[in-house]
CSV table of C-alpha atoms in Angstrom, one decimal:
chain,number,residue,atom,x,y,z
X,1,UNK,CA,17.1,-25.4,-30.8
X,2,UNK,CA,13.9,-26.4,-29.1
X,3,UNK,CA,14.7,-24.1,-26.2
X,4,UNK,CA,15.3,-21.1,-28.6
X,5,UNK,CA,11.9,-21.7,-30.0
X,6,UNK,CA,10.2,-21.2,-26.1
X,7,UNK,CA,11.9,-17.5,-25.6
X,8,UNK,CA,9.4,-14.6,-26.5
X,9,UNK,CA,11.0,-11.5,-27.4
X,10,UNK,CA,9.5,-8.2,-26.4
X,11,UNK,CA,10.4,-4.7,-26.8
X,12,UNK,CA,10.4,-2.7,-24.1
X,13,UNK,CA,9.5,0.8,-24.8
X,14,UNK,CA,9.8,3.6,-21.5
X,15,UNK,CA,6.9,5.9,-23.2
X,16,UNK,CA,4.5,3.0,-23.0
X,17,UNK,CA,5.4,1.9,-19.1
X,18,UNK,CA,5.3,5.3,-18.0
X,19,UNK,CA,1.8,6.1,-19.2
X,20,UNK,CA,1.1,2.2,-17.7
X,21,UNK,CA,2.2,3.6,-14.4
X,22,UNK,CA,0.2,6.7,-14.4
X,23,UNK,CA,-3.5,5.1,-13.8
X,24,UNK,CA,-1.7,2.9,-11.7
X,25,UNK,CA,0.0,5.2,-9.3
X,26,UNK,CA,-3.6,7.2,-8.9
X,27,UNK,CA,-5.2,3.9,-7.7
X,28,UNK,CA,-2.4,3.2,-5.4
X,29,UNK,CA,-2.4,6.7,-3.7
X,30,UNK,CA,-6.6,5.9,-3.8
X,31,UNK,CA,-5.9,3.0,-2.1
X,32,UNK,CA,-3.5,4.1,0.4
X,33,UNK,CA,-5.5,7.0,1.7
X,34,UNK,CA,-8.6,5.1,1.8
X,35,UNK,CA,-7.4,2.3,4.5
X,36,UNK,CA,-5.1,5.3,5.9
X,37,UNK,CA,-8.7,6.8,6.4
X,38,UNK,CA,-10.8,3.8,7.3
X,39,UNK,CA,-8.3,2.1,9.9
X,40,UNK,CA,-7.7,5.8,11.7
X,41,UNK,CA,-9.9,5.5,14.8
X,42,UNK,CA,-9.9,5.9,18.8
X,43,UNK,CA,-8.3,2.6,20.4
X,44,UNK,CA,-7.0,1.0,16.8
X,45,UNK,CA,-4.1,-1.8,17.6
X,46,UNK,CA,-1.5,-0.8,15.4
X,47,UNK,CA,-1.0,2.8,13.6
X,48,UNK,CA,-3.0,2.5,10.3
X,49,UNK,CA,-0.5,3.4,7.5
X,50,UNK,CA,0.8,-0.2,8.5
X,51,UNK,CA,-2.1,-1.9,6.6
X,52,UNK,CA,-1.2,0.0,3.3
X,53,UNK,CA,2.3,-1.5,3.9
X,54,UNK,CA,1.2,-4.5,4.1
X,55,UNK,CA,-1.5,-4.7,0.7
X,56,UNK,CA,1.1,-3.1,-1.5
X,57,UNK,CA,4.1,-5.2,-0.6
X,58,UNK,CA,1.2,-8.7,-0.7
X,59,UNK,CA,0.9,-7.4,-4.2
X,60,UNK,CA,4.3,-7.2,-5.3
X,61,UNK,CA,4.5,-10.8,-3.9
X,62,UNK,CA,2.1,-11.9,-6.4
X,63,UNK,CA,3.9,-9.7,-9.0
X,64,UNK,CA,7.0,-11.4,-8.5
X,65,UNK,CA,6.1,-14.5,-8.6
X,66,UNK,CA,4.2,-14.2,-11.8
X,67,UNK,CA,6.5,-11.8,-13.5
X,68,UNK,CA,7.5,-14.0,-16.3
X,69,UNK,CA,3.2,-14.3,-17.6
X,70,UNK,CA,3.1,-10.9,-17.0
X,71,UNK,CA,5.7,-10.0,-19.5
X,72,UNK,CA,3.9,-12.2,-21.5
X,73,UNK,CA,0.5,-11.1,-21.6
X,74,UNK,CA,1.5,-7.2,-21.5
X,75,UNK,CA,5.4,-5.7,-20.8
X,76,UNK,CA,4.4,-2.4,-19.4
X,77,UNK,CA,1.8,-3.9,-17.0
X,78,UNK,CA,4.7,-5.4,-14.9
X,79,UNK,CA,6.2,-2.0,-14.7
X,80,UNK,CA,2.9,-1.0,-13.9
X,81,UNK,CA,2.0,-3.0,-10.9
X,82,UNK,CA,5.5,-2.8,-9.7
X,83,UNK,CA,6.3,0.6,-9.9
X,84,UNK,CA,3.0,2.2,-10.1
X,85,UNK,CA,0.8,0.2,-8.1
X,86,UNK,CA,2.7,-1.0,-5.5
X,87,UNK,CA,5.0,1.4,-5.5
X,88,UNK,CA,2.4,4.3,-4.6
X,89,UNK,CA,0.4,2.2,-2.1
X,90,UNK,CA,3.5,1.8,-0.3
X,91,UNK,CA,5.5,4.3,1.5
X,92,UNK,CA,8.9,5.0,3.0
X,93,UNK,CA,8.9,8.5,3.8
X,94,UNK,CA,5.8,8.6,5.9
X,95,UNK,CA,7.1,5.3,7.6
X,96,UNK,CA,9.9,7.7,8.4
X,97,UNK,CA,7.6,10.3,9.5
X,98,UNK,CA,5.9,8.2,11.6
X,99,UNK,CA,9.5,6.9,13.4
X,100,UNK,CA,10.6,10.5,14.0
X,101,UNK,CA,7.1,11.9,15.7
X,102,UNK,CA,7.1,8.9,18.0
X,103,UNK,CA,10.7,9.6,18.9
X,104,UNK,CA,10.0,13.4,19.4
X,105,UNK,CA,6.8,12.7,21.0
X,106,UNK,CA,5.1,14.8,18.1
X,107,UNK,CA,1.6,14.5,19.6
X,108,UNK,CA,2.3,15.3,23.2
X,109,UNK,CA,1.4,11.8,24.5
X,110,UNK,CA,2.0,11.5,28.0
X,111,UNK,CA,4.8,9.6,28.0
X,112,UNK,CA,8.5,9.4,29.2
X,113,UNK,CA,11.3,9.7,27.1
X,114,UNK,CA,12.1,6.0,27.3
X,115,UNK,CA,8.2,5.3,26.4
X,116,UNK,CA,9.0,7.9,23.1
X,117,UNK,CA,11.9,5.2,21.3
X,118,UNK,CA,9.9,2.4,22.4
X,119,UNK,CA,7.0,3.9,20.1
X,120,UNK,CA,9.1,4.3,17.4
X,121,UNK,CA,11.2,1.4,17.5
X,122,UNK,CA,7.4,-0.5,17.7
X,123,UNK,CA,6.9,1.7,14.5
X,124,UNK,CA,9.9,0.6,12.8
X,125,UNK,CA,9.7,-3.0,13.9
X,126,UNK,CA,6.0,-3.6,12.7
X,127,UNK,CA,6.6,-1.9,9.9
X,128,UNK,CA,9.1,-3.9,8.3
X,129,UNK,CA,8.0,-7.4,9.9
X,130,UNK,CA,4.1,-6.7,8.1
X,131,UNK,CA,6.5,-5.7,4.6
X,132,UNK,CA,8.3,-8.7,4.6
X,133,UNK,CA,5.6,-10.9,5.9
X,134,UNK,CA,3.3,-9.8,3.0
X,135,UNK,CA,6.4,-10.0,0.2
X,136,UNK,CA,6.4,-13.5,1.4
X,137,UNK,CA,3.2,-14.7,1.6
X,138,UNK,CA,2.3,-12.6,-1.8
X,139,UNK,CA,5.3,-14.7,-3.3
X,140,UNK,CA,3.9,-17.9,-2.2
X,141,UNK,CA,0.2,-17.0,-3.6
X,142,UNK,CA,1.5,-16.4,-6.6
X,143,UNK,CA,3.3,-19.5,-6.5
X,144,UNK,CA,0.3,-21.5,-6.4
X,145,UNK,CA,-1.5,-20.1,-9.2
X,146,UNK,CA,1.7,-19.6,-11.6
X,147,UNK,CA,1.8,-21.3,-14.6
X,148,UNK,CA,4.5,-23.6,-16.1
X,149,UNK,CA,3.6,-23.6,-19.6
X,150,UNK,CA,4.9,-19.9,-20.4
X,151,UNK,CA,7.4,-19.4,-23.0
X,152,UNK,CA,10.7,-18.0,-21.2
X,153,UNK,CA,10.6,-14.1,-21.8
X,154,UNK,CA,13.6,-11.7,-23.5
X,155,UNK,CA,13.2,-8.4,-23.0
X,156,UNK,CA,15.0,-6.2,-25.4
X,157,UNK,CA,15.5,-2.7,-24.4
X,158,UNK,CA,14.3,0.1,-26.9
X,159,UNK,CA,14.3,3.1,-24.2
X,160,UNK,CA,12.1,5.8,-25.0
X,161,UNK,CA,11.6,5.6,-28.9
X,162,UNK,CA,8.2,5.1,-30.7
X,163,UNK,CA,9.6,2.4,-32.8
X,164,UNK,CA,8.0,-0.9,-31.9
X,165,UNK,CA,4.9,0.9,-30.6
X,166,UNK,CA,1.3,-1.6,-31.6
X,167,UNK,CA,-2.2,-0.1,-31.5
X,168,UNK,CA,-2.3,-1.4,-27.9
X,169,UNK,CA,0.5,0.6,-26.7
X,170,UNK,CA,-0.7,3.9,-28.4
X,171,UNK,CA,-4.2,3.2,-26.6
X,172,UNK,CA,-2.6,2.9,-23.0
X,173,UNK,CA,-0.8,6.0,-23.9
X,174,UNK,CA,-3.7,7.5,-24.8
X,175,UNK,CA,-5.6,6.1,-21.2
X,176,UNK,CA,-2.7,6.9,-19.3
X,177,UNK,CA,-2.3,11.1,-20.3
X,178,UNK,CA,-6.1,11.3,-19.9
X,179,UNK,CA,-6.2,9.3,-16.5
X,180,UNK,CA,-4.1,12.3,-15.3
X,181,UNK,CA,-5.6,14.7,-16.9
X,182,UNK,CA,-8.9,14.0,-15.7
X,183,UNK,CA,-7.5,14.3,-11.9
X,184,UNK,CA,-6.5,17.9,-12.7
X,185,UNK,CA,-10.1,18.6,-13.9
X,186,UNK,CA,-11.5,17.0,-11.2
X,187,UNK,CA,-8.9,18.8,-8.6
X,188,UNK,CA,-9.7,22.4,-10.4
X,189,UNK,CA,-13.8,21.8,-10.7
X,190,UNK,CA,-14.3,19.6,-7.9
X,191,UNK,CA,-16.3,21.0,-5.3
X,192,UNK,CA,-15.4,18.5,-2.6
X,193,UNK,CA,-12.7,15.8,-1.6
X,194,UNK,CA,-10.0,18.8,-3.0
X,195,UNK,CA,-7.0,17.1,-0.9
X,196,UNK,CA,-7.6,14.0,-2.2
X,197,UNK,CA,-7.8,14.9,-6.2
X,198,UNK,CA,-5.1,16.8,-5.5
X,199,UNK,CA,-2.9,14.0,-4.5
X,200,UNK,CA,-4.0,12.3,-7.3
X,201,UNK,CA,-2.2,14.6,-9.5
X,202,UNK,CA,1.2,15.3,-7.7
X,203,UNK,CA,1.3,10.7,-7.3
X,204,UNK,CA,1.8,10.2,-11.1
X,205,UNK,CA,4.6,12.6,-10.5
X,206,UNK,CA,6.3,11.2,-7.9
X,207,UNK,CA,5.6,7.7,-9.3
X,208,UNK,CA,7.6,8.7,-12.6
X,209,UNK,CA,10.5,10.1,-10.9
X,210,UNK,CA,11.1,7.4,-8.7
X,211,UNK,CA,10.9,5.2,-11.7
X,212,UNK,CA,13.4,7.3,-13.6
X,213,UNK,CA,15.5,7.3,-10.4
X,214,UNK,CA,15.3,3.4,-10.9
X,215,UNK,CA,17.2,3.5,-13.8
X,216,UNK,CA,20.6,4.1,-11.8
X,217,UNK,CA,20.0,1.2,-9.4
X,218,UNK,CA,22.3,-1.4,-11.5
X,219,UNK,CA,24.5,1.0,-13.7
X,220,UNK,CA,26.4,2.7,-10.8
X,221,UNK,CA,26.4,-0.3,-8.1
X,222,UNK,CA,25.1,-2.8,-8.2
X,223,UNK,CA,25.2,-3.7,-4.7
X,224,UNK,CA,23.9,-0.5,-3.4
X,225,UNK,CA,20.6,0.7,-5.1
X,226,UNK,CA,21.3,3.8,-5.4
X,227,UNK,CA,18.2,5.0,-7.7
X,228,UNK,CA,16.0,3.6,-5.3
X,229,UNK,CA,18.0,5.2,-2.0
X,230,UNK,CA,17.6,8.3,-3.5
X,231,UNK,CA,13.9,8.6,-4.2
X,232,UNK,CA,13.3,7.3,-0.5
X,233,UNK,CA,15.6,10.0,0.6
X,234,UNK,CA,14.5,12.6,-1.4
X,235,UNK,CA,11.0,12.1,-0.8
X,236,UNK,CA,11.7,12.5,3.0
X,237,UNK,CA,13.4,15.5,2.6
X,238,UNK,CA,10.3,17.0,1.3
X,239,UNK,CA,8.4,15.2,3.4
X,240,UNK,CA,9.9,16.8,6.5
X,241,UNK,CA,9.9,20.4,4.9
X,242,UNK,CA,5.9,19.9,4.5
X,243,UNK,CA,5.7,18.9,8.2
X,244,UNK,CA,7.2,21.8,9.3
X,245,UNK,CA,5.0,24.2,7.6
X,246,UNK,CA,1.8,22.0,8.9
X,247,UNK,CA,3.6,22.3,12.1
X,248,UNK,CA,3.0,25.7,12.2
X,249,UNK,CA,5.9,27.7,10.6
X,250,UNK,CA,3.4,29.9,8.5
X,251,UNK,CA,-0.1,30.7,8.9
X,252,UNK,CA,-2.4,29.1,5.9
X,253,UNK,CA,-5.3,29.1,4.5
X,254,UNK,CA,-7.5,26.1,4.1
X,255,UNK,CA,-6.0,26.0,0.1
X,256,UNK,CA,-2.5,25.8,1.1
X,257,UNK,CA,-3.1,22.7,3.6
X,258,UNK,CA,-5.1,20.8,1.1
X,259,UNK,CA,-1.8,21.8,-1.1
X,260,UNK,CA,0.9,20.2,1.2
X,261,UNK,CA,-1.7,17.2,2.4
X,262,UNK,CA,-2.0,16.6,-1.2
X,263,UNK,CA,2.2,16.8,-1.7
X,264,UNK,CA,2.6,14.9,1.1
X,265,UNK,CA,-0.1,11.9,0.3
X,266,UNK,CA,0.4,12.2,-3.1
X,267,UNK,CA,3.8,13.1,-4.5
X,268,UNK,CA,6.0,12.1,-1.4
X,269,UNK,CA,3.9,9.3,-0.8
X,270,UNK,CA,4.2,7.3,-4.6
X,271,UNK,CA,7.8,8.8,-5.0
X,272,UNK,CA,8.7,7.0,-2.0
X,273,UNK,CA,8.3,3.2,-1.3
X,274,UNK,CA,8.8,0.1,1.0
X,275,UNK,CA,7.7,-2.2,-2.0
X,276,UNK,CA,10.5,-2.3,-3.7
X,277,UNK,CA,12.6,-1.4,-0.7
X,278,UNK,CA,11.4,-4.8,0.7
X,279,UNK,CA,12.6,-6.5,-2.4
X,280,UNK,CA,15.6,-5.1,-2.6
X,281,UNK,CA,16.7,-6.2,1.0
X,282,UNK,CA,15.7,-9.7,0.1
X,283,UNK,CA,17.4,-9.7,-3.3
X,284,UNK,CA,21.2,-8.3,-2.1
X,285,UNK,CA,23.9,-10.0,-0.3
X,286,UNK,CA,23.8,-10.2,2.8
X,287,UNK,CA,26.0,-7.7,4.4
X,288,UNK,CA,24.8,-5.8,1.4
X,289,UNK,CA,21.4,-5.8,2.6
X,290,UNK,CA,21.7,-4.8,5.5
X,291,UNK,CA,24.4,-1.8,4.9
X,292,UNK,CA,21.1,-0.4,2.8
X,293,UNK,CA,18.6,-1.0,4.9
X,294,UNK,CA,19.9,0.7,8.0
X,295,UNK,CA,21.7,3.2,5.8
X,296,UNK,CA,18.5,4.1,4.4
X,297,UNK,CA,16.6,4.5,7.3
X,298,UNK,CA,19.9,6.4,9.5
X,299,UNK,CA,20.1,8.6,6.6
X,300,UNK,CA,15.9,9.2,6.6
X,301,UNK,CA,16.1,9.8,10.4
X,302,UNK,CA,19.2,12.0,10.2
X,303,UNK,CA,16.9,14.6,7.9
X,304,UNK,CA,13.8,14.5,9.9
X,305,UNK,CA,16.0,15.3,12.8
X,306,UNK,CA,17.5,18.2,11.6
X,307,UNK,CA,14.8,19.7,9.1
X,308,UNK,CA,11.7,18.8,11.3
X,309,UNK,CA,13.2,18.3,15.1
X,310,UNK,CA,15.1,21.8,14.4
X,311,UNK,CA,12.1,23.7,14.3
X,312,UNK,CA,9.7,21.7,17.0
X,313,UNK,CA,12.5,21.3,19.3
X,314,UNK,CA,12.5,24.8,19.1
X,315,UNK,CA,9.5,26.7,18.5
X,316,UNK,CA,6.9,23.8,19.5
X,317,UNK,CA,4.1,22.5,17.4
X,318,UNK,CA,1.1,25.1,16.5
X,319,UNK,CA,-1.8,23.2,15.6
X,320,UNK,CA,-4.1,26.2,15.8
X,321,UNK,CA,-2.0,27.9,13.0
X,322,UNK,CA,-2.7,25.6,10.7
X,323,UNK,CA,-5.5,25.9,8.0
X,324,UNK,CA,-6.9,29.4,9.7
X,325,UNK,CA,-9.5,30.4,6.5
């Protein structure tokens, strides 16, 4: 009886951690860019996507380990943090990006062809060392500051109802719809950083979907997530049609590349993730583990090959084309 008394029950209510994970997802695309944009210079050690890699999967560390007090303090920020903050600072599809143009020599380096996979297997390898290094070390960080005196937490599913719903709930709503559409004012009337409010409005988008996507990860197998595989996928796909046509395939005006920067960054970017791919590889079985992981990144390869090497393979890279006013 005294153990009932220590589980809190909380409803959990979809509406309220999707409009959590809106603000979230435009500060994690923020974030992303910005250390994309401060650690891109002439003789850096490492590529500089790597660092966002690392910062979101350090968070989700810390999340993890303190999930339990955040359930308790507020349901929908976990999903929050998760999903839309780590989630959109992360990214699997440009990590595959960044595989396939070091294996296809993308940027004309002057290297061999034996030089080309070691640069992307140094890609691949760094990568997912720096994830699982920072899941770790963000898991033992949290540790240390985690609290013991937290009621054990019961979550009862409501789905998307507004049964349940507090004043608190309908003002993160509220936050969360005007958080995006603040981005689309500032993308319309902005009169500077265009690509960058743009990607601010396509990452709540791909953050969503990916979270939806989530929903399949334990009620078809459990063993392979397949909501999760999908949104990686998916997001690569697209990811590799944008490349093409900032390869060169069509002649655009400055507009349309701030467009597919801004799709790429932005919705590809957040609807993709290495977060909770990290956590996922830790969590399964084994074999399980490790038939995802180099399923996922086979499968990622296997499009970029064929959407992307098709066409540079074949009709080069055109620079010069690209963003022609």
């Amino acid at each position: 009886m005294a153990n009932e008394e220590k589980v809190l029950v909380v409803n959990e209510n979809k509406f309220v951690i999707a409009a959590t994970i809106i603000p979230f997802s435009i500060v994690g695309v923020l974030i992303r860019i910005a250390l994309s944009r401060l650690e891109t210079y002439s003789g850096a050690p490492v590529f500089s996507l790597v660092y966002a890699q690392w910062i979101g999967c350090f968070i989700m560390g810390v999340v993890m380990a303190n999930k339990t007090l955040l359930f308790q303090w507020y349901y929908p920020l976990h999903g929050g943090l998760s999903s839309g903050l780590c989630g959109s600072i992360t990214t699997f599809s440009s990590w595959q990006l960044g595989i396939f143009k070091e294996f296809a020599n993308y940027n004309a380096n002057p290297h061999t062809r034996g030089k080309n996979v070691l640069a992307a297997i140094s890609v691949f390898l760094v990568t997912l060392a720096m994830s699982q290094q920072a899941l770790v070390f963000g898991q033992h960080i949290g540790r240390m500051y985690k609290r013991t005196d937290i009621s054990e937490v019961k979550v009862a599913p409501q789905g998307f109802t507004s049964k349940y719903l507090s004043m608190r709930d309908y003002l993160v709503i509220s936050f969360g719809i005007l958080c995006w559409i603040g981005v689309i004012f500032a993308a319309i009337f902005g009169k500077s950083q265009k690509e960058l409010a743009l990607a601010c409005v396509f990452a709540p988008a791909g953050a969503l979907l990916r979270w939806v996507l989530s929903f399949y990860n334990s009620s078809l197998y459990s063993l392979f997530l397949v909501g999760t595989f999908t949104a990686n996928i998916l997001g690569t796909i697209i990811l590799a049609v944008l490349s093409l046509l900032q390869s060169g395939a069509i002649i655009m005006t400055p507009t349309k590349c701030y467009v597919l920067q801004a799709l790429a960054d932005g919705f590809c970017g957040c609807l993709t993730t290495i977060s909770t791919f990290m956590v996922e590889l830790n969590a399964l079985p084994l074999v399980n583990s490790y038939i995802y992981g180099v399923s996922s990144v086979v499968v990622g390869q296997c499009f970029m090959f064929v959407i992307l090497g098709s066409y540079i393979w074949t009709q080069g890279v055109h620079p010069s084309a690209i963003c022609v006013s």
